N, CA, C and O of each residue as an XYZ file, in Angstrom:
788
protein
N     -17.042      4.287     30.145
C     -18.086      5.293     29.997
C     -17.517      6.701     29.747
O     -18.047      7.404     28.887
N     -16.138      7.286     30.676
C     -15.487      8.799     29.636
C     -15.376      8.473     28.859
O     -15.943      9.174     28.021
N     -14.733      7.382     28.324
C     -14.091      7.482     27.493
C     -15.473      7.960     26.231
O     -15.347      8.997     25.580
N     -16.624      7.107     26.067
C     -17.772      7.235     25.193
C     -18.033      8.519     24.966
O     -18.252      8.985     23.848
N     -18.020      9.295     26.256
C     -18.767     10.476     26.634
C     -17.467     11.112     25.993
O     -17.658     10.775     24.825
N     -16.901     11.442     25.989
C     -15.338     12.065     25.682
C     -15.448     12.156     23.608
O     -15.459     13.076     22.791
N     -15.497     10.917     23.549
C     -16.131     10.725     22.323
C     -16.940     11.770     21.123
O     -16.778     12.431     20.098
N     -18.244     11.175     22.499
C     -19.595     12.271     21.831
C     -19.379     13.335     22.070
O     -19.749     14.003     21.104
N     -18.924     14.024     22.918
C     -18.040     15.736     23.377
C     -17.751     15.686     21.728
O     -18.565     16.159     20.935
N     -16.547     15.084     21.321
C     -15.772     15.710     20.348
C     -16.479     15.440     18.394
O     -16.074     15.728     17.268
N     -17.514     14.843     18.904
C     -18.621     14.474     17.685
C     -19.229     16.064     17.808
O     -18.945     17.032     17.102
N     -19.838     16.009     18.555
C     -20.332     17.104     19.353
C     -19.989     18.211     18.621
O     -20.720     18.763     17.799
N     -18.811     18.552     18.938
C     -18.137     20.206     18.734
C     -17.737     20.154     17.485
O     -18.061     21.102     16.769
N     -16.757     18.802     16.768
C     -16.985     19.218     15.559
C     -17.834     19.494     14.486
O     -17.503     20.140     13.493
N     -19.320     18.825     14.764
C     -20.613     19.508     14.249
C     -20.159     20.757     13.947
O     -19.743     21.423     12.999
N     -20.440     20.833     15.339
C     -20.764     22.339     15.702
C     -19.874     23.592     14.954
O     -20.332     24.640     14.497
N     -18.360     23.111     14.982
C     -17.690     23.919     14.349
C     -17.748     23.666     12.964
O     -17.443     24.620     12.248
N     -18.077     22.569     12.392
C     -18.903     22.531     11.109
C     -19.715     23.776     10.467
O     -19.528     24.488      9.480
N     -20.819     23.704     11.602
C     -21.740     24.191     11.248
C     -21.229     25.650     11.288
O     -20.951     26.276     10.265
N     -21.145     26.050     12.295
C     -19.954     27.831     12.455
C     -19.330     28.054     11.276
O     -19.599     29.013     10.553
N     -18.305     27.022     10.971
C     -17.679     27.446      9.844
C     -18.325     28.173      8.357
O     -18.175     29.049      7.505
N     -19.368     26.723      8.959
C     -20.448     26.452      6.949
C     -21.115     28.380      7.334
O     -20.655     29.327      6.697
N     -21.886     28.512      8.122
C     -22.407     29.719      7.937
C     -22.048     30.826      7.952
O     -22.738     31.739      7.498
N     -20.340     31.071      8.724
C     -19.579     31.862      8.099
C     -19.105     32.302      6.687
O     -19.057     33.393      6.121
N     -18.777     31.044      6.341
C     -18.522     30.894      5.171
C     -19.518     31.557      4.044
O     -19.129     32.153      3.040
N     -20.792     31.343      4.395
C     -21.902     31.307      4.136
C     -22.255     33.353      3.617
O     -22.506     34.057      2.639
N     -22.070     33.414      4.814
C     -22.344     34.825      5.270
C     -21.365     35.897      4.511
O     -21.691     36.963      3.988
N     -20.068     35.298      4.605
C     -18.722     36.778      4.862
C     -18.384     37.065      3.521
O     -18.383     36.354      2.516
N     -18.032     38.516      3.750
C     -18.041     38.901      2.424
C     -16.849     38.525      1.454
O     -16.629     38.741      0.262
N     -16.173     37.868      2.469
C     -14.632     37.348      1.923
C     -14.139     36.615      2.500
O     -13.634     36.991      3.558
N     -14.034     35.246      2.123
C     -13.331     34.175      2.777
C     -11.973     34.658      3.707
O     -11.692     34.093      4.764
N     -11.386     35.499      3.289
C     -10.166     35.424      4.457
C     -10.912     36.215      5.607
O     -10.009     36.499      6.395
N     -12.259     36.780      6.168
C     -12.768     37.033      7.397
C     -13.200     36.408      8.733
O     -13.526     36.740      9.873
N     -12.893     34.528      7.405
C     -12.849     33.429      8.485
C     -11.974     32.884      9.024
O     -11.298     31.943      8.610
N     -11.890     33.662     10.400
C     -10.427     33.212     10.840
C     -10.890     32.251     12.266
O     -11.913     32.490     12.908
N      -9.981     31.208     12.578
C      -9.936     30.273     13.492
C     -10.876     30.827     14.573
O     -11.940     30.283     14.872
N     -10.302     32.191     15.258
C     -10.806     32.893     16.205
C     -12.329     32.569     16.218
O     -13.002     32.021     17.091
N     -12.717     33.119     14.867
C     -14.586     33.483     14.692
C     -15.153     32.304     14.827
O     -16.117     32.118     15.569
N     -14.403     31.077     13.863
C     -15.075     30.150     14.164
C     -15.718     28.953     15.325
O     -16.713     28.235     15.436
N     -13.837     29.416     16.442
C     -14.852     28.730     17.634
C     -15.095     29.540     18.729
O     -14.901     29.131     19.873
N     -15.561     30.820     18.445
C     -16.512     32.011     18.718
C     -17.841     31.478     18.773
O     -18.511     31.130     19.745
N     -18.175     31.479     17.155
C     -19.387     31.081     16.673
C     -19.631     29.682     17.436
O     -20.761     29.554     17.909
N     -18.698     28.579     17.627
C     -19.178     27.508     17.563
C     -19.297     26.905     19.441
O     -19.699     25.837     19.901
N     -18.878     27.850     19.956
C     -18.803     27.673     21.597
C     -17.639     26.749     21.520
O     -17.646     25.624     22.019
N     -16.906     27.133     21.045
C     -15.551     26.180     21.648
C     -14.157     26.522     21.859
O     -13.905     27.697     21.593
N     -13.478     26.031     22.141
C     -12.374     26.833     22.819
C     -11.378     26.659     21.795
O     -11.224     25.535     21.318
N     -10.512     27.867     21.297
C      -9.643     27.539     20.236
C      -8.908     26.434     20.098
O      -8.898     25.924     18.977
N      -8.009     25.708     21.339
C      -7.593     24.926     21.504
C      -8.280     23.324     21.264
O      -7.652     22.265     21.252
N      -9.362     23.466     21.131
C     -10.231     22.380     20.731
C     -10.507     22.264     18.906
O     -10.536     21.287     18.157
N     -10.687     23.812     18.645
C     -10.696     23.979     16.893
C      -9.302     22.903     16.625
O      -9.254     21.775     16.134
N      -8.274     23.760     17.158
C      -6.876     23.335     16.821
C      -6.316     21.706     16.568
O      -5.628     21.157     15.708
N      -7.002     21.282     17.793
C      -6.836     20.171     18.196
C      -7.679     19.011     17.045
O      -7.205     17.944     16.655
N      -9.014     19.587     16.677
C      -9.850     18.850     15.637
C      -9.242     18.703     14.556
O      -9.047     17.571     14.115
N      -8.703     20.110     13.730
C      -8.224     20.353     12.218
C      -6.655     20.497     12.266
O      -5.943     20.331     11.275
N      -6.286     20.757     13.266
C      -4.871     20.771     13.184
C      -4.757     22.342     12.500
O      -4.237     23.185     13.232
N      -5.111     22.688     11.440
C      -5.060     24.750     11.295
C      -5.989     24.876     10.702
O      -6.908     24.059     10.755
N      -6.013     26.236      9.766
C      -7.431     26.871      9.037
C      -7.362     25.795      7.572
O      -8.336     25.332      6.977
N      -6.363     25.657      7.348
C      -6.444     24.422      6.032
C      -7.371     23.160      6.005
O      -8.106     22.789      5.090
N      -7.108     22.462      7.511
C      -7.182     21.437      8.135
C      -9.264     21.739      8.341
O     -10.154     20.929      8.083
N      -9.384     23.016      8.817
C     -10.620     23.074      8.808
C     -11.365     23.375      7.617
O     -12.537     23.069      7.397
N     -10.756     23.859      7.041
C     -11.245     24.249      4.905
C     -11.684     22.848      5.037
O     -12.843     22.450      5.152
N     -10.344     21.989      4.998
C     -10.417     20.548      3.633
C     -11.788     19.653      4.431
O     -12.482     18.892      3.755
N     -12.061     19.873      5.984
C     -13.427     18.953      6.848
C     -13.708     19.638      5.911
O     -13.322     19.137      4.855
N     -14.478     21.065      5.752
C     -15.943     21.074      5.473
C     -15.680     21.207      4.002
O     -16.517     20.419      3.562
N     -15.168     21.609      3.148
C     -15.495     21.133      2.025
C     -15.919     19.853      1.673
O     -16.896     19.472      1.028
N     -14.873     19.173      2.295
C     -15.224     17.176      1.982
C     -17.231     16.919      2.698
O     -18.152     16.616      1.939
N     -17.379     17.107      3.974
C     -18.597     16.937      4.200
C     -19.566     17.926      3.178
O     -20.724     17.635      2.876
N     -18.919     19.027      2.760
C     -20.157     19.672      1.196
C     -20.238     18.632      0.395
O     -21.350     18.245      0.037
N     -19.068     17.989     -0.035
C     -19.302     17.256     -1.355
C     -19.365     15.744     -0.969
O     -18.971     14.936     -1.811
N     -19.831     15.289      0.246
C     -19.951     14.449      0.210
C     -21.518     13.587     -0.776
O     -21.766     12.479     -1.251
N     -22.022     14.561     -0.681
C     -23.505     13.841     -1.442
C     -23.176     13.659     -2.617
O     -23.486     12.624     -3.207
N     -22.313     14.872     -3.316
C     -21.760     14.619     -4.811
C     -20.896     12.963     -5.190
O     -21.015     11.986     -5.929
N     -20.060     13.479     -4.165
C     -19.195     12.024     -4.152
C     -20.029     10.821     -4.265
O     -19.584     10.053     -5.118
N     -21.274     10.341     -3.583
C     -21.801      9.146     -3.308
C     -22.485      8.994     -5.019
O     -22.351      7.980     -5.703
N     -23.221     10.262     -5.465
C     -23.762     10.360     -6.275
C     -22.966      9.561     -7.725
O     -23.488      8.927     -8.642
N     -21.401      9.932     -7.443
C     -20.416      9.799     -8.435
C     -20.282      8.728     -8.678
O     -20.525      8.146     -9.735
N     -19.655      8.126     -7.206
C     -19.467      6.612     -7.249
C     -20.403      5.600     -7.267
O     -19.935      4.474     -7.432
N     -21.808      5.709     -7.121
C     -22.597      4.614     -6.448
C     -23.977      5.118     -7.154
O     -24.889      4.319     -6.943
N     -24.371      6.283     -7.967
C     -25.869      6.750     -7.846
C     -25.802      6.794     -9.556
O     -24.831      6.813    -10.312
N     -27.465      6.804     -9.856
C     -27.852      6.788    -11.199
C     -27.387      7.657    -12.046
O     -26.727      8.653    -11.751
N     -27.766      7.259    -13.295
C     -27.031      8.726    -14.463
C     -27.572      9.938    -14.137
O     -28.630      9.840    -13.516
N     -27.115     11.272    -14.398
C     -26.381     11.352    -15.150
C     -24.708     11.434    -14.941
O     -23.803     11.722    -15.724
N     -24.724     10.971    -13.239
C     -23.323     11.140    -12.455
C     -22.944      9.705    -12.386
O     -21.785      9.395    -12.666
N     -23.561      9.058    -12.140
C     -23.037      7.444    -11.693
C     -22.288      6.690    -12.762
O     -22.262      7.251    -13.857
N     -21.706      5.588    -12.666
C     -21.098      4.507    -13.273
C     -21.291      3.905    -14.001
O     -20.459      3.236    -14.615
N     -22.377      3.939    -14.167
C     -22.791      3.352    -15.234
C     -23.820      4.513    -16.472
O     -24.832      4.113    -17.046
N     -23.516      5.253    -16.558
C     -23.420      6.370    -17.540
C     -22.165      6.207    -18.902
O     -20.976      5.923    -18.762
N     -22.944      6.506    -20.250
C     -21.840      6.327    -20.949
C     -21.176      8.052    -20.763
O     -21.685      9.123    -20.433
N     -19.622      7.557    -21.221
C     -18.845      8.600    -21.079
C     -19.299      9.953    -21.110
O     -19.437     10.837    -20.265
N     -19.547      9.815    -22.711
C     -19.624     10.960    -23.045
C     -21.065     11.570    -22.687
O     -21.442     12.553    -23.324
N     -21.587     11.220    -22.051
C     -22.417     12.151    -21.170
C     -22.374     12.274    -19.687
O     -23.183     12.926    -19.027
N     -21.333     11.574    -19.199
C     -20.527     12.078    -18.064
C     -20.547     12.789    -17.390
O     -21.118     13.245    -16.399
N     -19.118     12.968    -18.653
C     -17.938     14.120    -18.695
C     -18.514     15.419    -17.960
O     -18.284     15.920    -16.859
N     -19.773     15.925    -19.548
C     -20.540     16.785    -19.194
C     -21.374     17.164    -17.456
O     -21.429     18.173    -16.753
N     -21.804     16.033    -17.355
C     -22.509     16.051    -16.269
C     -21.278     16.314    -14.667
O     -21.474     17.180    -13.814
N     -20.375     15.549    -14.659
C     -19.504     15.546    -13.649
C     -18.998     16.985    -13.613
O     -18.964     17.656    -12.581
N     -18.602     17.416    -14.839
C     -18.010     18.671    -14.382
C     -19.249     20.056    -14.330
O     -18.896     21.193    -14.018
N     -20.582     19.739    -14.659
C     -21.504     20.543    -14.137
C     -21.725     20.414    -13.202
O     -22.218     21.411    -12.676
N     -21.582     19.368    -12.441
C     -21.658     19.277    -10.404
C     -20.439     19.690    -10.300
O     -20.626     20.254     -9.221
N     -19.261     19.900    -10.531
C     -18.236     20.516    -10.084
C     -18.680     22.305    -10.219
O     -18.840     23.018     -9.228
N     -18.779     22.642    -11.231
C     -19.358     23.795    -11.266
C     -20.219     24.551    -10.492
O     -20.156     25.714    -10.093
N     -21.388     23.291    -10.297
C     -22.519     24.199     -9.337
C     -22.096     24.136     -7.961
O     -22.282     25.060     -7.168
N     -21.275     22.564     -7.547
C     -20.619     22.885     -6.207
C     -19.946     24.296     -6.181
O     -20.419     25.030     -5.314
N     -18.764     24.936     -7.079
C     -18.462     25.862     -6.758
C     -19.334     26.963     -7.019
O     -18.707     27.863     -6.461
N     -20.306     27.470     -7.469
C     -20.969     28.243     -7.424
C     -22.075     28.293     -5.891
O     -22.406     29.286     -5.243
N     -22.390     27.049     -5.699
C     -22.983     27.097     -4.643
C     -22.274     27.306     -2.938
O     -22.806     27.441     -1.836
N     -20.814     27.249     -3.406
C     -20.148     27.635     -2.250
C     -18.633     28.471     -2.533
O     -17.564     28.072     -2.071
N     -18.746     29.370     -3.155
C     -17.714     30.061     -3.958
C     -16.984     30.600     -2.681
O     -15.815     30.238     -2.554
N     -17.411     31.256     -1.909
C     -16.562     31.552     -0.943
C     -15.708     30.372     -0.293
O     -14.499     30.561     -0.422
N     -16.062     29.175      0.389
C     -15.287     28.583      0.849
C     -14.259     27.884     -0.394
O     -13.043     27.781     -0.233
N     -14.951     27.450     -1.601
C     -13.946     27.397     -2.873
C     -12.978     28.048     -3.063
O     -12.039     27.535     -3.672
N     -12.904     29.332     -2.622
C     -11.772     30.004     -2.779
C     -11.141     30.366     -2.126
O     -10.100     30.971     -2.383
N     -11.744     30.008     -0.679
C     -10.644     30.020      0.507
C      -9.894     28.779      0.300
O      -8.669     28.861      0.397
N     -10.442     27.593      0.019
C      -9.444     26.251      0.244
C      -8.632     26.384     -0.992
O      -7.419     26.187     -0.916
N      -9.121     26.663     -1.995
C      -8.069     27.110     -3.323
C      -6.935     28.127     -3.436
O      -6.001     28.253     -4.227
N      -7.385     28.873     -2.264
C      -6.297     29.991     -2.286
C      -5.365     29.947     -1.253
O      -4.340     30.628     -1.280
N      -5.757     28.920     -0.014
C      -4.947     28.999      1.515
C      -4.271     27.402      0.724
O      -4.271     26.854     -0.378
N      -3.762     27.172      2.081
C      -2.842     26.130      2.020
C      -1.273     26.356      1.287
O      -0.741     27.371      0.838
N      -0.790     24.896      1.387
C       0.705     25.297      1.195
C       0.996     24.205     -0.243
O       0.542     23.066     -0.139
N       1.871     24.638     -1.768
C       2.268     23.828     -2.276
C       1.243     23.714     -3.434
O       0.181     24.276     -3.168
N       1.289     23.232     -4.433
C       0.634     23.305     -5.585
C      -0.852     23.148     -5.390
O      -1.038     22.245     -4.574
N      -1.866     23.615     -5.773
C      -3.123     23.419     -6.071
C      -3.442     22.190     -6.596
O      -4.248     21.403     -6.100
N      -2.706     22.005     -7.758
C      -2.615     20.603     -8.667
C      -2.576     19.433     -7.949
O      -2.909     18.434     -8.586
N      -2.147     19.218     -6.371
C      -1.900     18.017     -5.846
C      -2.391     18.067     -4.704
O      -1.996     17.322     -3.807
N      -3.606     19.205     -4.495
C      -4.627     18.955     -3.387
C      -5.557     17.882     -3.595
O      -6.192     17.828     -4.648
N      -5.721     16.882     -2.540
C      -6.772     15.639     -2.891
C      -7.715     15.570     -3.267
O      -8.172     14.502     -3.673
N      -8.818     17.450     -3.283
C      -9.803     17.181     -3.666
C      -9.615     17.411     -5.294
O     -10.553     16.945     -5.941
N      -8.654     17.996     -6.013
C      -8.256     18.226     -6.706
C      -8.013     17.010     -7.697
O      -8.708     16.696     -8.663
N      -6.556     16.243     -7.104
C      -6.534     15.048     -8.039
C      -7.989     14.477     -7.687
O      -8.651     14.327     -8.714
N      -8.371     14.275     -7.029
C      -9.395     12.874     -7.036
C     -10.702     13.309     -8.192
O     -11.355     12.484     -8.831
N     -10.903     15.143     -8.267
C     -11.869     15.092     -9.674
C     -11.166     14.760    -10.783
O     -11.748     14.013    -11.569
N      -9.766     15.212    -11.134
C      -8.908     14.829    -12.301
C      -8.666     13.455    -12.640
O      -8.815     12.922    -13.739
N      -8.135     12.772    -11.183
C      -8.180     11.220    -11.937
C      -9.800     10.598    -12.358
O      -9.782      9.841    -13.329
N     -11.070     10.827    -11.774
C     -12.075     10.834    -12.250
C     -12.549     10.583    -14.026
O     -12.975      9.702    -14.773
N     -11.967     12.593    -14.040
C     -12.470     12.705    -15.500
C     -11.521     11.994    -15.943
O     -12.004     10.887    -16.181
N     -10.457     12.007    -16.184
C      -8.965     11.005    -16.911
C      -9.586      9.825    -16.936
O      -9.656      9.282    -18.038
N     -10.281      9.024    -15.574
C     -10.419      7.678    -16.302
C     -12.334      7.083    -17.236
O     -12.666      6.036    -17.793
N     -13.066      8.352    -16.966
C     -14.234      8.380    -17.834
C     -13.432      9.403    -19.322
O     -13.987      9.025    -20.354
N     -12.877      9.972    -19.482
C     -12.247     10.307    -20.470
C     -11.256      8.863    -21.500
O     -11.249      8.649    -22.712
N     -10.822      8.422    -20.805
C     -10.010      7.306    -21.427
C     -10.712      6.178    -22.057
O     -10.257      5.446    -22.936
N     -12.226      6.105    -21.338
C     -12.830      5.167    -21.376
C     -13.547      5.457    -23.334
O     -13.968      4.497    -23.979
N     -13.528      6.636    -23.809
C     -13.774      7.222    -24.905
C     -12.570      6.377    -26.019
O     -11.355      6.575    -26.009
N     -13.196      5.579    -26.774
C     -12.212      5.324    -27.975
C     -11.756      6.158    -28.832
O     -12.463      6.873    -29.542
N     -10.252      6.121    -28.828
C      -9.277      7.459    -29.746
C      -9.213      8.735    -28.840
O      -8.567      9.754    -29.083
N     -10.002      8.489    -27.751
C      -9.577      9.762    -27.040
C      -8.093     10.287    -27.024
O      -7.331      9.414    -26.610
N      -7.466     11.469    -27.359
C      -5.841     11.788    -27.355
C      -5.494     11.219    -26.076
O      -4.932     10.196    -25.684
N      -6.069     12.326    -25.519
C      -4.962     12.654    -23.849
C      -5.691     12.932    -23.079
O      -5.978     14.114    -22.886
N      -6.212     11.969    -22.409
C      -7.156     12.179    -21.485
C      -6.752     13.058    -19.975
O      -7.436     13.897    -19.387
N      -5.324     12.487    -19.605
C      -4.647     13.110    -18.683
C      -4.426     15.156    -18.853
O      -4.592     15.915    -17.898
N      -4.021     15.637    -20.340
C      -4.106     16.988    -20.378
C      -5.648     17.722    -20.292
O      -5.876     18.799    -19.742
N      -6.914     16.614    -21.170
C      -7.868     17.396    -20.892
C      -8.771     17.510    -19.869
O      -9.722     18.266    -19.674
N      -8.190     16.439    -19.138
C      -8.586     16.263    -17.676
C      -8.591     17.726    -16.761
O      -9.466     18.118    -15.989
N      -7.135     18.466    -17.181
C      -6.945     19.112    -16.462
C      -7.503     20.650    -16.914
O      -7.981     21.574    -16.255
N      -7.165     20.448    -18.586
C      -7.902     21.471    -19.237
C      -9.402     21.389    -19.347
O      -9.926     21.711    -20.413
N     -10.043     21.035    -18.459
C     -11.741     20.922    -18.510
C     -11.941     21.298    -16.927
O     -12.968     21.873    -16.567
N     -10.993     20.974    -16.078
C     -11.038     21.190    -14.682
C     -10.796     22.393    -14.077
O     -11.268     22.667    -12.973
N      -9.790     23.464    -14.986
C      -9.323     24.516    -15.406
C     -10.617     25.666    -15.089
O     -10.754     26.656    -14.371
N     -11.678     24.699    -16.334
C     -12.813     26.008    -16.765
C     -13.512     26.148    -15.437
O     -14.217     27.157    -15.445
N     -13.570     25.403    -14.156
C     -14.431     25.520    -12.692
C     -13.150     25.971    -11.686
O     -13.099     25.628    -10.505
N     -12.337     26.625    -12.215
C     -11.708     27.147    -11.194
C     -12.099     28.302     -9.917
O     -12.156     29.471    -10.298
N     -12.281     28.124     -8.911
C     -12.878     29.078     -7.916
C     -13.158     30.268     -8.097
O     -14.226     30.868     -7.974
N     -11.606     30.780     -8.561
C     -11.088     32.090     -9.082
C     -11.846     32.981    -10.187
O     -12.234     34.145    -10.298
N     -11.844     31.355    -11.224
C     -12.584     32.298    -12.431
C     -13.662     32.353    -12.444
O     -14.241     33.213    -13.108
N     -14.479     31.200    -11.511
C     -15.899     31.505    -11.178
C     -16.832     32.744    -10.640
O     -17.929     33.201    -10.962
N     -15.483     33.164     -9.307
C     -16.028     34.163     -8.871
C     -15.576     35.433     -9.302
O     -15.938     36.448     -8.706
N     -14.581     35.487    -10.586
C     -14.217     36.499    -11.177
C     -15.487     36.968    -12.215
O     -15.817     38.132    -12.437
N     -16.285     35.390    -12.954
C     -17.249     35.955    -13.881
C     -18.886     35.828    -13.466
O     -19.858     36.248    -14.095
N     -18.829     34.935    -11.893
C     -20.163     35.071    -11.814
C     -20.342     35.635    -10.440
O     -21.435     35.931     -9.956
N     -19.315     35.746     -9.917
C     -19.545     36.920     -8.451
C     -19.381     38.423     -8.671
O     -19.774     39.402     -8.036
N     -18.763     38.291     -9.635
C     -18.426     39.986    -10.197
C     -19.991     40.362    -11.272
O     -20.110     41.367    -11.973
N     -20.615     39.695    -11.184
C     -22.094     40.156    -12.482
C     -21.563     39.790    -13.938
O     -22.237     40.162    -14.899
N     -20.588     39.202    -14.109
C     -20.355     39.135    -15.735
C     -21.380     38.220    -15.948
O     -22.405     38.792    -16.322
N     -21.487     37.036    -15.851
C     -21.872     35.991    -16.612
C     -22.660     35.318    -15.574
O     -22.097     34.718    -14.658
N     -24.497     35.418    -15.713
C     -25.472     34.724    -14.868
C     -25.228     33.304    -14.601
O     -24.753     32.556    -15.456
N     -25.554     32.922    -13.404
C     -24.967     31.077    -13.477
C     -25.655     30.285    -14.637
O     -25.202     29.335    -15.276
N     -26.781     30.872    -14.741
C     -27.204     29.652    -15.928
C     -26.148     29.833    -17.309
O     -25.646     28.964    -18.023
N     -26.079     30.808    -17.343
C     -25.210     31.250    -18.737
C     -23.968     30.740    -18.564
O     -23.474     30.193    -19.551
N     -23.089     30.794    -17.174
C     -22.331     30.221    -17.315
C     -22.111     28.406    -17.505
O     -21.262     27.735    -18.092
N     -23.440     28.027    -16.618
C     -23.611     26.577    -17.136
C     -23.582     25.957    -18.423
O     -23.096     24.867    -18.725
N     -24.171     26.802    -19.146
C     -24.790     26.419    -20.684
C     -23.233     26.854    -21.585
O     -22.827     26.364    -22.639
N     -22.629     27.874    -20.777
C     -21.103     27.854    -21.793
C     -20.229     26.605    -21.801
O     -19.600     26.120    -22.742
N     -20.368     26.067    -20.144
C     -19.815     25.115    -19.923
C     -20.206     24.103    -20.775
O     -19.463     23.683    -21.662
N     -20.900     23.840    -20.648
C     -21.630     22.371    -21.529
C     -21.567     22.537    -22.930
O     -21.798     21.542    -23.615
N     -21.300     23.594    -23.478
C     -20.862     23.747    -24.979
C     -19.877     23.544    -25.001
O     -19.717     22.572    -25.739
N     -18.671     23.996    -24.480
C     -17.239     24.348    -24.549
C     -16.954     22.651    -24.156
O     -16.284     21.959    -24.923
N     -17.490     22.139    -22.999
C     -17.438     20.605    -23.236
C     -17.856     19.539    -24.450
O     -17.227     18.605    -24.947
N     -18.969     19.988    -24.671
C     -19.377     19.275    -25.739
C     -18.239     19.743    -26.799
O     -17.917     18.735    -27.427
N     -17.730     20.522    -27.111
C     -17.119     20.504    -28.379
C     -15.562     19.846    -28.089
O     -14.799     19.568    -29.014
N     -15.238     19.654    -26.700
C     -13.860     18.722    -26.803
C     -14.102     17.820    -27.297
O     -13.572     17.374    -28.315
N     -15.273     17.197    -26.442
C     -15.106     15.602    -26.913
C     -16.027     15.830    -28.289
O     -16.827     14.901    -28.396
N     -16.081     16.299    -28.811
C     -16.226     16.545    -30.130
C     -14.987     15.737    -31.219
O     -15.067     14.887    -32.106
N     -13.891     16.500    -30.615
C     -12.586     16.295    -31.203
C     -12.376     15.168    -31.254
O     -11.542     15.018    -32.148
N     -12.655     14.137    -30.782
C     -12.055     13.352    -30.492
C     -13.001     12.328    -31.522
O     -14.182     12.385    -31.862
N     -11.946     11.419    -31.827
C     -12.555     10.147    -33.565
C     -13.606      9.639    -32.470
O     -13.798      9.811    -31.266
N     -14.230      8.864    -33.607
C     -15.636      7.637    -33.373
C     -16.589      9.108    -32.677
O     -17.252      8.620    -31.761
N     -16.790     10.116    -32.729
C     -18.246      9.924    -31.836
C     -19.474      9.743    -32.571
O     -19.489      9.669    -33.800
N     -20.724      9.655    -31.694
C     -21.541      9.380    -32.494
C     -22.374     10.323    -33.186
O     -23.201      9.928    -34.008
C-alpha cells in the first residue's frame, strides 16, 4: 500500500509540475525566466523532487514538450488524413510539416527553450530526428524523389523555433501568412521532383 501511495505522490507532482511548467512557459516573456526554482515554486514541490523527476531543466523541457505533442504524434501514426498513414505522400509532406509549424507557433516559447538549452547538436535531439526520419520516409515513398534524407532536413529547417519567433514573434510575418508561405515553398519542392501529378 506505500508503495501505491508513493506512486500516486509522484503521478501527482509531476502533473503538477507539468502543469507549472506549461503555464510558465505560457506566460514569460522569455523562456530562460523558467528556471527550476519557479517551477517547483509554482508547482508546490520541493526542488529536490523537480530534480529527482527530470533529472535538470533539459530533462524537464524534453517531459513537456513530448506530452504537447503527444496528440500530434497519435494523429501521425494512427489518425485520418491529412496526418495519418494512409495519406498519399505528397499531401503529407505538406500537412506534417504544417503541424510542426503550428506546434511551434502555438508554443514558441518553450520551442525555443528546448532548441536553445541542452547539450550537443540540435540535429540529434529525439524530437528532432524522429520528425526528420518521418518526412525522409513519406518523402522516399515519392517516385524519383532525389534525396529525401537532405530535404528532410531542408523542409525541417523552414519551422525552426528561432526563425519562427524571429518572423512571427517579432510582427514580421502574421501566422496565417506564414502558413500559406510554408505550403507554397513546400509545394514547390516536391514540385521538383519527376512523375508528379
Amino acid at each position: 500500500m506505500p508503495n501505491r501511495r508513493s506512486r500516486r505522490d509522484a503521478s501527482r507532482n509531476q502533473e503538477a509540475v507539468l502543469a507549472a511548467a506549461d503555464a510558465l512557459f505560457a506566460g514569460g516573456e522569455s523562456p530562460e525566466d523558467v528556471t527550476m526554482a519557479a517551477v517547483a515554486t509554482a508547482a508546490g514541490v520541493g526542488k529536490g523532487t523537480l530534480f529527482r523527476a527530470f533529472g535538470d531543466r533539459a530533462g524537464l523541457l524534453r517531459a513537456l514538450y513530448e506530452a504537447r505533442l503527444e496528440p500530434i504524434r497519435e494523429a501521425v501514426e494512427s489518425g485520418p488524413p491529412p496526418l495519418g498513414p494512409t495519406t498519399p505522400p505528397r499531401e503529407r509532406v505538406p500537412a506534417l510539416l504544417d503541424a510542426v509549424l503550428c506546434f511551434k507557433l502555438d508554443n514558441r516559447r518553450l520551442a525555443l527553450a528546448l532548441e536553445a538549452g541542452g547539450s550537443g547538436s540540435p540535429y540529434q535531439a529525439e524530437h528532432y530526428e524522429r520528425w526528420h526520419g518521418m518526412l525522409r520516409s513519406v518523402l522516399e515513398q515519392i517516385p524519383g524523389f532525389p534525396d529525401g534524407d537532405f530535404t528532410a532536413h531542408a523542409l525541417l529547417a523552414t519551422t525552426r523555433a528561432d526563425l519562427v519567433e524571429h518572423l512571427v514573434g517579432e510582427g514580421r510575418v502574421p501566422r496565417e501568412a506564414m502558413r500559406a508561405h510554408l505550403a507554397t515553398y513546400v509545394t514547390a519542392v516536391l514540385a521538383s521532383a519527376p512523375g508528379r501529378a
